[in-house]
mmCIF file of C-alpha atoms in Angstrom:
data_model
loop_
_atom_site.group_PDB
_atom_site.id
_atom_site.type_symbol
_atom_site.label_atom_id
_atom_site.label_comp_id
_atom_site.label_asym_id
_atom_site.label_seq_id
_atom_site.Cartn_x
_atom_site.Cartn_y
_atom_site.Cartn_z
ATOM 1 C CA MET A 1 109.768 66.317 94.843
ATOM 2 C CA MET A 2 108.455 68.178 98.487
ATOM 3 C CA ILE A 3 109.532 71.630 98.951
ATOM 4 C CA ARG A 4 109.017 74.235 102.295
ATOM 5 C CA ILE A 5 106.184 76.600 101.692
ATOM 6 C CA GLY A 6 107.211 80.707 103.038
ATOM 7 C CA VAL A 7 104.291 82.441 103.135
ATOM 8 C CA SER A 8 104.959 86.037 101.934
ATOM 9 C CA ALA A 9 102.820 89.138 103.875
ATOM 10 C CA ARG A 10 102.848 92.406 102.505
ATOM 11 C CA HIS A 11 105.776 93.595 103.415
ATOM 12 C CA VAL A 12 108.747 96.751 101.693
ATOM 13 C CA HIS A 13 112.485 96.709 101.325
ATOM 14 C CA VAL A 14 113.700 100.510 101.026
ATOM 15 C CA SER A 15 116.748 101.630 99.898
ATOM 16 C CA ASP A 16 119.566 103.508 101.752
ATOM 17 C CA GLU A 17 118.394 107.114 100.807
ATOM 18 C CA ASP A 18 114.155 106.685 100.776
ATOM 19 C CA LEU A 19 115.345 105.446 104.776
ATOM 20 C CA ARG A 20 116.309 108.904 105.205
ATOM 21 C CA ILE A 21 113.453 110.442 104.080
ATOM 22 C CA LEU A 22 111.161 107.627 106.352
ATOM 23 C CA PHE A 23 112.957 107.744 109.280
ATOM 24 C CA GLY A 24 115.443 110.113 109.488
ATOM 25 C CA ASP A 25 118.881 111.114 108.014
ATOM 26 C CA GLY A 26 121.351 108.265 110.060
ATOM 27 C CA TYR A 27 118.247 105.875 110.727
ATOM 28 C CA LYS A 28 119.358 102.256 110.423
ATOM 29 C CA LEU A 29 117.250 99.557 110.297
ATOM 30 C CA THR A 30 116.957 97.387 113.289
ATOM 31 C CA LYS A 31 116.787 93.050 113.615
ATOM 32 C CA LYS A 32 113.666 91.758 114.416
ATOM 33 C CA VAL A 33 113.451 88.209 113.352
ATOM 34 C CA ASP A 34 116.132 86.218 111.386
ATOM 35 C CA LEU A 35 113.946 84.729 107.534
ATOM 36 C CA SER A 36 114.310 81.991 106.166
ATOM 37 C CA GLN A 37 116.429 83.015 102.858
ATOM 38 C CA PRO A 38 120.459 83.423 104.491
ATOM 39 C CA GLY A 39 120.889 86.998 105.475
ATOM 40 C CA GLN A 40 117.514 88.568 105.261
ATOM 41 C CA TYR A 41 115.347 88.973 108.641
ATOM 42 C CA ALA A 42 111.945 91.450 109.997
ATOM 43 C CA CYS A 43 112.369 94.625 111.239
ATOM 44 C CA ASN A 44 110.913 96.364 113.818
ATOM 45 C CA GLU A 45 110.776 99.442 111.842
ATOM 46 C CA GLN A 46 107.134 99.776 110.266
ATOM 47 C CA VAL A 47 105.688 102.024 108.266
ATOM 48 C CA VAL A 48 102.035 102.777 106.872
ATOM 49 C CA LEU A 49 101.366 102.010 102.628
ATOM 50 C CA GLU A 50 98.867 104.731 100.928
ATOM 51 C CA GLY A 51 96.694 104.575 97.231
ATOM 52 C CA PRO A 52 94.638 106.572 96.261
ATOM 53 C CA LYS A 53 91.701 104.432 97.943
ATOM 54 C CA GLY A 54 92.760 103.931 101.075
ATOM 55 C CA VAL A 55 95.468 102.787 103.521
ATOM 56 C CA ILE A 56 97.164 99.732 105.061
ATOM 57 C CA GLN A 57 98.916 100.219 108.532
ATOM 58 C CA LYS A 58 101.625 98.564 109.978
ATOM 59 C CA VAL A 59 103.711 97.041 106.960
ATOM 60 C CA ARG A 60 106.834 96.218 107.894
ATOM 61 C CA ILE A 61 110.155 96.139 106.186
ATOM 62 C CA LEU A 62 112.460 93.737 105.929
ATOM 63 C CA GLY A 63 116.465 94.166 105.773
ATOM 64 C CA PRO A 64 118.919 94.614 105.249
ATOM 65 C CA GLU A 65 118.788 97.984 102.782
ATOM 66 C CA ARG A 66 118.551 97.051 98.904
ATOM 67 C CA ASP A 67 119.101 99.494 95.851
ATOM 68 C CA LYS A 68 116.284 100.032 95.257
ATOM 69 C CA THR A 69 112.951 100.461 97.468
ATOM 70 C CA GLN A 70 110.204 97.708 96.618
ATOM 71 C CA VAL A 71 106.717 97.380 97.468
ATOM 72 C CA GLU A 72 105.532 93.372 98.166
ATOM 73 C CA ILE A 73 101.340 93.259 98.200
ATOM 74 C CA SER A 74 98.627 90.937 97.375
ATOM 75 C CA ARG A 75 95.684 91.610 94.974
ATOM 76 C CA THR A 76 93.582 91.701 97.692
ATOM 77 C CA ASP A 77 96.058 94.458 99.021
ATOM 78 C CA SER A 78 96.021 96.354 95.862
ATOM 79 C CA PHE A 79 91.588 96.637 95.846
ATOM 80 C CA VAL A 80 91.793 98.560 99.083
ATOM 81 C CA LEU A 81 95.004 100.436 98.087
ATOM 82 C CA GLY A 82 93.274 101.631 94.737
ATOM 83 C CA ILE A 83 96.443 100.844 93.060
ATOM 84 C CA THR A 84 96.572 97.909 89.991
ATOM 85 C CA PRO A 85 100.502 96.680 90.581
ATOM 86 C CA PRO A 86 102.100 94.206 87.774
ATOM 87 C CA VAL A 87 103.510 90.854 88.351
ATOM 88 C CA ARG A 88 106.969 90.778 89.091
ATOM 89 C CA ASN A 89 110.243 89.212 89.929
ATOM 90 C CA SER A 90 111.267 90.335 92.628
ATOM 91 C CA GLY A 91 113.925 93.657 92.178
ATOM 92 C CA ASP A 92 111.753 94.477 88.836
ATOM 93 C CA LEU A 93 110.125 97.523 89.051
ATOM 94 C CA GLU A 94 109.332 98.094 85.169
ATOM 95 C CA ASP A 95 105.362 99.518 85.518
ATOM 96 C CA ALA A 96 105.220 99.073 89.189
ATOM 97 C CA ALA A 97 102.535 101.266 90.729
ATOM 98 C CA GLU A 98 102.736 104.873 92.037
ATOM 99 C CA ILE A 99 102.190 104.150 95.995
ATOM 100 C CA THR A 100 103.041 106.531 98.853
ATOM 101 C CA ILE A 101 104.624 104.992 101.913
ATOM 102 C CA ILE A 102 104.659 106.802 104.783
ATOM 103 C CA GLY A 103 106.959 106.702 107.636
ATOM 104 C CA PRO A 104 107.793 108.619 111.143
ATOM 105 C CA LYS A 105 109.431 111.176 109.787
ATOM 106 C CA GLY A 106 108.603 111.399 106.382
ATOM 107 C CA LYS A 107 106.867 110.449 103.227
ATOM 108 C CA ILE A 108 107.325 108.985 99.792
ATOM 109 C CA THR A 109 105.622 108.337 96.503
ATOM 110 C CA LYS A 110 106.927 106.530 93.691
ATOM 111 C CA ASN A 111 106.316 103.606 91.098
ATOM 112 C CA ALA A 112 107.276 101.118 93.549
ATOM 113 C CA ALA A 113 104.516 98.626 93.561
ATOM 114 C CA ILE A 114 104.626 94.986 92.795
ATOM 115 C CA ILE A 115 102.530 91.659 93.047
ATOM 116 C CA ALA A 116 105.540 89.624 94.273
ATOM 117 C CA THR A 117 105.939 86.524 91.019
ATOM 118 C CA ARG A 118 105.427 82.749 92.919
ATOM 119 C CA HIS A 119 109.021 81.768 93.287
ATOM 120 C CA ILE A 120 111.347 79.129 94.901
ATOM 121 C CA HIS A 121 114.620 80.658 95.910
ATOM 122 C CA ALA A 122 117.319 76.922 95.154
ATOM 123 C CA THR A 123 120.938 76.651 95.326
ATOM 124 C CA SER A 124 122.560 74.829 92.418
ATOM 125 C CA MET A 125 123.153 71.810 94.203
ATOM 126 C CA ASP A 126 119.757 71.277 94.471
ATOM 127 C CA ALA A 127 119.117 72.149 90.944
ATOM 128 C CA LYS A 128 121.443 69.614 90.278
ATOM 129 C CA LYS A 129 119.893 67.193 92.398
ATOM 130 C CA TYR A 130 115.851 67.503 91.686
ATOM 131 C CA GLY A 131 116.799 68.702 87.421
ATOM 132 C CA PHE A 132 115.236 72.207 87.663
ATOM 133 C CA LYS A 133 117.079 75.099 85.516
ATOM 134 C CA ASP A 134 117.683 78.957 86.502
ATOM 135 C CA LYS A 135 115.189 81.233 85.754
ATOM 136 C CA GLU A 136 112.431 78.300 84.478
ATOM 137 C CA PHE A 137 108.664 77.724 85.854
ATOM 138 C CA VAL A 138 107.924 75.234 87.382
ATOM 139 C CA SER A 139 103.992 74.000 89.629
ATOM 140 C CA ILE A 140 103.489 73.529 92.949
ATOM 141 C CA VAL A 141 100.698 71.243 94.093
ATOM 142 C CA VAL A 142 98.574 71.465 97.243
ATOM 143 C CA LYS A 143 96.664 68.725 98.473
ATOM 144 C CA GLY A 144 93.842 69.728 101.035
ATOM 145 C CA GLU A 145 89.892 70.653 100.758
ATOM 146 C CA LYS A 146 90.997 73.880 98.703
ATOM 147 C CA GLY A 147 93.467 72.194 96.964
ATOM 148 C CA GLY A 148 94.876 72.630 93.198
ATOM 149 C CA ILE A 149 98.376 73.385 91.153
ATOM 150 C CA LEU A 150 99.945 76.905 91.756
ATOM 151 C CA GLU A 151 101.387 76.952 88.532
ATOM 152 C CA ASN A 152 104.023 79.763 86.539
ATOM 153 C CA VAL A 153 106.828 79.393 89.432
ATOM 154 C CA TYR A 154 110.182 80.742 88.890
ATOM 155 C CA VAL A 155 112.885 79.678 89.494
ATOM 156 C CA ARG A 156 115.975 81.445 91.413
ATOM 157 C CA ILE A 157 119.694 79.499 92.070
ATOM 158 C CA SER A 158 121.690 81.131 94.332
ATOM 159 C CA ASP A 159 124.114 79.135 96.464
ATOM 160 C CA LYS A 160 122.804 81.925 99.094
ATOM 161 C CA PHE A 161 119.656 80.693 98.999
ATOM 162 C CA SER A 162 117.739 78.390 101.517
ATOM 163 C CA PHE A 163 116.042 75.901 99.542
ATOM 164 C CA GLU A 164 111.876 77.068 99.343
ATOM 165 C CA ALA A 165 108.810 77.975 97.621
ATOM 166 C CA HIS A 166 107.281 82.132 98.375
ATOM 167 C CA LEU A 167 103.772 82.468 97.850
ATOM 168 C CA ASP A 168 101.793 85.761 98.297
ATOM 169 C CA THR A 169 98.861 85.584 101.047
ATOM 170 C CA ASP A 170 96.346 85.053 98.511
ATOM 171 C CA ASP A 171 98.124 81.891 96.717
ATOM 172 C CA ALA A 172 98.246 80.751 100.781
ATOM 173 C CA ASN A 173 94.412 81.340 101.779
ATOM 174 C CA ALA A 174 93.002 80.866 98.498
ATOM 175 C CA PHE A 175 94.954 76.911 99.147
ATOM 176 C CA LEU A 176 94.574 77.326 102.682
ATOM 177 C CA ILE A 177 98.024 76.743 102.850
ATOM 178 C CA ASN A 178 100.144 77.979 106.644
ATOM 179 C CA ASN A 179 103.796 79.101 106.600
ATOM 180 C CA GLU A 180 106.585 75.989 106.811
ATOM 181 C CA ASP A 181 103.622 73.700 105.052
ATOM 182 C CA MET A 182 105.711 71.378 102.756
ATOM 183 C CA ALA A 183 103.920 70.808 99.099
ATOM 184 C CA GLU A 184 104.979 68.901 95.660
ATOM 185 C CA LEU A 185 107.366 70.620 93.336
ATOM 186 C CA ILE A 186 106.876 69.910 90.011
ATOM 187 C CA ILE A 187 108.628 70.422 86.957
ATOM 188 C CA LYS A 188 107.030 70.491 83.759
ATOM 189 C CA MET B 1 84.550 73.515 77.847
ATOM 190 C CA MET B 2 84.554 77.030 79.413
ATOM 191 C CA ILE B 3 82.314 77.976 82.500
ATOM 192 C CA ARG B 4 81.628 81.766 82.979
ATOM 193 C CA ILE B 5 83.532 82.337 86.706
ATOM 194 C CA GLY B 6 81.450 84.709 89.318
ATOM 195 C CA VAL B 7 83.572 85.515 92.086
ATOM 196 C CA SER B 8 81.482 86.320 95.607
ATOM 197 C CA ALA B 9 83.146 88.650 98.043
ATOM 198 C CA ARG B 10 81.957 88.137 101.703
ATOM 199 C CA HIS B 11 78.055 88.276 102.161
ATOM 200 C CA VAL B 12 75.441 87.091 104.500
ATOM 201 C CA HIS B 13 71.945 84.791 104.339
ATOM 202 C CA VAL B 14 69.953 85.329 106.753
ATOM 203 C CA SER B 15 66.538 84.029 108.388
ATOM 204 C CA ASP B 16 63.133 85.644 109.253
ATOM 205 C CA GLU B 17 63.840 85.777 112.420
ATOM 206 C CA ASP B 18 67.544 87.123 112.945
ATOM 207 C CA LEU B 19 66.813 89.773 110.209
ATOM 208 C CA ARG B 20 64.093 91.108 112.775
ATOM 209 C CA ILE B 21 66.857 90.895 115.613
ATOM 210 C CA LEU B 22 68.853 92.817 113.049
ATOM 211 C CA PHE B 23 66.998 95.224 111.725
ATOM 212 C CA GLY B 24 63.452 95.772 113.628
ATOM 213 C CA ASP B 25 60.060 93.632 113.560
ATOM 214 C CA GLY B 26 58.064 93.119 110.524
ATOM 215 C CA TYR B 27 61.629 94.451 108.056
ATOM 216 C CA LYS B 28 61.559 93.468 104.938
ATOM 217 C CA LEU B 29 64.966 93.301 102.760
ATOM 218 C CA THR B 30 65.553 95.319 100.010
ATOM 219 C CA LYS B 31 66.732 94.402 96.291
ATOM 220 C CA LYS B 32 69.661 96.173 95.593
ATOM 221 C CA VAL B 33 70.621 93.907 92.146
ATOM 222 C CA ASP B 34 69.711 90.918 90.834
ATOM 223 C CA LEU B 35 72.290 88.395 90.986
ATOM 224 C CA SER B 36 73.307 85.649 88.274
ATOM 225 C CA GLN B 37 71.908 82.728 89.641
ATOM 226 C CA PRO B 38 67.700 82.741 88.815
ATOM 227 C CA GLY B 39 66.108 84.199 91.689
ATOM 228 C CA GLN B 40 68.779 85.173 93.752
ATOM 229 C CA TYR B 41 69.839 88.988 94.596
ATOM 230 C CA ALA B 42 71.737 91.455 96.625
ATOM 231 C CA CYS B 43 69.840 93.841 99.040
ATOM 232 C CA ASN B 44 70.396 97.157 99.942
ATOM 233 C CA GLU B 45 70.763 96.351 103.676
ATOM 234 C CA GLN B 46 74.637 95.851 105.298
ATOM 235 C CA VAL B 47 75.428 94.387 108.878
ATOM 236 C CA VAL B 48 78.891 94.020 110.902
ATOM 237 C CA LEU B 49 81.117 91.503 111.395
ATOM 238 C CA GLU B 50 82.863 90.660 114.800
ATOM 239 C CA GLY B 51 84.771 88.226 115.843
ATOM 240 C CA PRO B 52 87.204 88.146 118.597
ATOM 241 C CA LYS B 53 90.601 90.168 116.948
ATOM 242 C CA GLY B 54 88.491 92.316 114.281
ATOM 243 C CA VAL B 55 85.341 93.333 112.641
ATOM 244 C CA ILE B 56 84.722 93.695 108.830
ATOM 245 C CA GLN B 57 81.383 96.687 108.212
ATOM 246 C CA LYS B 58 80.023 96.919 105.230
ATOM 247 C CA VAL B 59 78.751 93.473 104.137
ATOM 248 C CA ARG B 60 75.776 92.772 102.535
ATOM 249 C CA ILE B 61 72.466 90.347 102.888
ATOM 250 C CA LEU B 62 72.037 88.891 99.919
ATOM 251 C CA GLY B 63 68.088 87.660 99.424
ATOM 252 C CA PRO B 64 65.199 86.265 99.755
ATOM 253 C CA GLU B 65 65.485 85.311 103.539
ATOM 254 C CA ARG B 66 66.451 81.596 103.971
ATOM 255 C CA ASP B 67 65.841 79.160 106.898
ATOM 256 C CA LYS B 68 69.370 79.528 108.258
ATOM 257 C CA THR B 69 71.581 82.284 108.713
ATOM 258 C CA GLN B 70 74.658 81.663 107.071
ATOM 259 C CA VAL B 71 77.768 84.024 106.795
ATOM 260 C CA GLU B 72 79.907 83.342 103.686
ATOM 261 C CA ILE B 73 83.694 85.245 104.157
ATOM 262 C CA SER B 74 87.456 84.260 102.562
ATOM 263 C CA ARG B 75 90.362 82.626 104.623
ATOM 264 C CA THR B 76 91.828 86.224 104.650
ATOM 265 C CA ASP B 77 88.386 87.728 106.390
ATOM 266 C CA SER B 78 88.711 84.839 108.992
ATOM 267 C CA PHE B 79 92.329 86.481 109.993
ATOM 268 C CA VAL B 80 91.188 89.455 110.276
ATOM 269 C CA LEU B 81 88.461 88.317 112.684
ATOM 270 C CA GLY B 82 90.358 85.889 114.382
ATOM 271 C CA ILE B 83 87.504 82.897 113.627
ATOM 272 C CA THR B 84 88.525 79.211 111.896
ATOM 273 C CA PRO B 85 86.163 78.465 109.806
ATOM 274 C CA PRO B 86 85.173 75.490 108.194
ATOM 275 C CA VAL B 87 84.999 75.059 104.346
ATOM 276 C CA ARG B 88 81.586 73.792 104.099
ATOM 277 C CA ASN B 89 78.876 73.693 101.026
ATOM 278 C CA SER B 90 76.098 76.082 101.183
ATOM 279 C CA GLY B 91 73.302 75.161 103.573
ATOM 280 C CA ASP B 92 75.755 73.044 105.463
ATOM 281 C CA LEU B 93 77.324 74.579 109.089
ATOM 282 C CA GLU B 94 77.989 71.596 111.186
ATOM 283 C CA ASP B 95 80.930 73.389 112.953
ATOM 284 C CA ALA B 96 80.188 76.222 112.091
ATOM 285 C CA ALA B 97 82.199 79.120 113.158
ATOM 286 C CA GLU B 98 80.973 81.163 116.036
ATOM 287 C CA ILE B 99 80.643 84.668 114.682
ATOM 288 C CA THR B 100 78.640 88.175 116.052
ATOM 289 C CA ILE B 101 76.154 89.803 113.266
ATOM 290 C CA ILE B 102 75.448 93.786 113.989
ATOM 291 C CA GLY B 103 72.510 95.163 112.381
ATOM 292 C CA PRO B 104 71.249 98.766 113.048
ATOM 293 C CA LYS B 105 68.638 96.674 115.708
ATOM 294 C CA GLY B 106 70.389 94.155 117.071
ATOM 295 C CA LYS B 107 72.753 91.514 117.164
ATOM 296 C CA ILE B 108 73.280 87.648 117.456
ATOM 297 C CA THR B 109 75.525 85.751 117.925
ATOM 298 C CA LYS B 110 75.863 82.053 116.800
ATOM 299 C CA ASN B 111 78.322 79.071 115.133
ATOM 300 C CA ALA B 112 77.159 80.567 111.356
ATOM 301 C CA ALA B 113 80.962 81.374 109.459
ATOM 302 C CA ILE B 114 81.542 79.561 107.248
ATOM 303 C CA ILE B 115 83.929 78.912 103.816
ATOM 304 C CA ALA B 116 82.260 78.395 100.793
ATOM 305 C CA THR B 117 83.794 75.254 98.683
ATOM 306 C CA ARG B 118 84.050 76.402 95.830
ATOM 307 C CA HIS B 119 81.568 74.842 93.099
ATOM 308 C CA ILE B 120 79.336 74.996 90.022
ATOM 309 C CA HIS B 121 76.311 75.425 89.208
ATOM 310 C CA ALA B 122 74.655 74.047 86.326
ATOM 311 C CA THR B 123 71.638 72.712 85.381
ATOM 312 C CA SER B 124 70.782 68.713 84.623
ATOM 313 C CA MET B 125 70.937 69.649 80.937
ATOM 314 C CA ASP B 126 73.942 71.668 80.961
ATOM 315 C CA ALA B 127 75.032 68.400 83.137
ATOM 316 C CA LYS B 128 74.117 65.816 80.162
ATOM 317 C CA LYS B 129 76.238 67.850 77.090
ATOM 318 C CA TYR B 130 79.324 68.177 79.436
ATOM 319 C CA GLY B 131 79.192 64.525 80.858
ATOM 320 C CA PHE B 132 78.796 65.395 84.781
ATOM 321 C CA LYS B 133 76.511 64.152 87.722
ATOM 322 C CA ASP B 134 75.896 65.859 90.532
ATOM 323 C CA LYS B 135 77.951 66.144 93.662
ATOM 324 C CA GLU B 136 80.798 64.611 91.965
ATOM 325 C CA PHE B 137 83.941 67.194 91.985
ATOM 326 C CA VAL B 138 85.337 69.098 88.967
ATOM 327 C CA SER B 139 88.160 71.293 88.448
ATOM 328 C CA ILE B 140 89.132 74.528 86.874
ATOM 329 C CA VAL B 141 91.960 75.589 84.591
ATOM 330 C CA VAL B 142 92.853 79.056 84.772
ATOM 331 C CA LYS B 143 95.089 80.928 82.876
ATOM 332 C CA GLY B 144 97.001 83.550 83.320
ATOM 333 C CA GLU B 145 100.624 85.117 85.236
ATOM 334 C CA LYS B 146 98.790 83.458 88.308
ATOM 335 C CA GLY B 147 97.246 80.177 86.134
ATOM 336 C CA GLY B 148 97.319 77.310 87.740
ATOM 337 C CA ILE B 149 93.671 74.116 88.834
ATOM 338 C CA LEU B 150 91.531 75.033 91.436
ATOM 339 C CA GLU B 151 90.447 71.757 92.441
ATOM 340 C CA ASN B 152 87.904 70.385 94.227
ATOM 341 C CA VAL B 153 84.612 71.825 92.702
ATOM 342 C CA TYR B 154 81.589 70.424 94.223
ATOM 343 C CA VAL B 155 78.359 70.360 90.814
ATOM 344 C CA ARG B 156 75.236 71.388 92.204
ATOM 345 C CA ILE B 157 72.731 70.399 89.554
ATOM 346 C CA SER B 158 69.572 72.151 90.157
ATOM 347 C CA ASP B 159 66.700 72.993 86.401
ATOM 348 C CA LYS B 160 66.929 76.741 88.757
ATOM 349 C CA PHE B 161 70.473 77.329 87.967
ATOM 350 C CA SER B 162 72.287 79.123 85.506
ATOM 351 C CA PHE B 163 75.542 77.783 84.474
ATOM 352 C CA GLU B 164 78.319 79.355 86.575
ATOM 353 C CA ALA B 165 81.763 78.718 88.561
ATOM 354 C CA HIS B 166 81.784 80.208 92.388
ATOM 355 C CA LEU B 167 84.565 80.662 93.824
ATOM 356 C CA ASP B 168 85.596 83.304 96.946
ATOM 357 C CA THR B 169 87.641 86.460 96.843
ATOM 358 C CA ASP B 170 90.878 84.498 98.150
ATOM 359 C CA ASP B 171 90.724 82.119 94.618
ATOM 360 C CA ALA B 172 90.087 85.018 92.508
ATOM 361 C CA ASN B 173 92.780 86.787 93.755
ATOM 362 C CA ALA B 174 95.339 84.194 94.050
ATOM 363 C CA PHE B 175 94.676 83.705 89.937
ATOM 364 C CA LEU B 176 94.270 87.563 89.315
ATOM 365 C CA ILE B 177 90.502 86.674 88.071
ATOM 366 C CA ASN B 178 87.585 89.328 87.640
ATOM 367 C CA ASN B 179 83.996 88.560 87.552
ATOM 368 C CA GLU B 180 82.390 87.174 84.954
ATOM 369 C CA ASP B 181 85.937 85.440 83.213
ATOM 370 C CA MET B 182 85.134 82.772 81.230
ATOM 371 C CA ALA B 183 87.798 79.434 82.296
ATOM 372 C CA GLU B 184 88.169 75.735 81.207
ATOM 373 C CA LEU B 185 86.454 73.268 83.041
ATOM 374 C CA ILE B 186 87.654 69.707 83.886
ATOM 375 C CA ILE B 187 86.255 66.561 84.719
ATOM 376 C CA LYS B 188 88.225 63.720 86.198
#
């Protein structure tokens, strides 16, 4: 079966509390553009990421606000910053790397940085149709001059989702994948 | 069979003529450290790469001098610079992207930028032992949280080589590979 690829650039999810620190009391996120997953959007707001070795400017916040602030970066980014984030599913900040997030009104330092696990979003209809289960791992086959197989792609099922595989920019750039490319999904 | 991985960071090979332009008449490259391939070395000399969209500082020259100047970058680098280099074997500059190389004494602009094809260096003994041929394509299997299979790995055979697979930093970072890691090589 074929699946659309969404390439996730580095980004930040913020809690209400941290948003106030970064942008000031009473600040609300403003939508720049809707993302492919229903209800998710890229914001106009950007922050700076700082680690012991370097900084990365203009990192976009994705809305809406979440319970916990989470910074999703690539391994390439982690070398620039000088931190060692673990590979984690979104929402799992166990052993997340310490990072400083700088906004126009303030900054926070917390253990919030992860490299996102490769994953697919699917509805229960997609799962039934294609024969995979929530929380199992599947693989993605990519054609082309730098093709191959991306393994350990985590399946997340929710009827709020749109069927799509999310890869980070390291995976995309290694395999010459562009956002919205189609690739083959294989179940073990 | 297992093979050692060498991670190739962005680098530049220079011709005698271009070395003179970049570093001045009569300049000779100076060795910083030997590389794993016999006779190849990283130099103390560094240059700046410039494209229409940005620059990358401190890019190392690898010695010795070559017939043609060649700039090997990752796709991630290509987005920073704003150029679209093709995937090419070392030495093949057909349709190479235009790039400006800036040294302490001068600069050159030429069609010299490529993304290096994934490749392995092997001797004829290695080829015989493991059963692969010059110029064929093999695959590399990587274990781990972001594991998978890197395909289209080009075999280069010379008795001057040391047995090793060369991947760029996009491939390495996508698969959490460190320099000198071992991985499994598979023949189709």
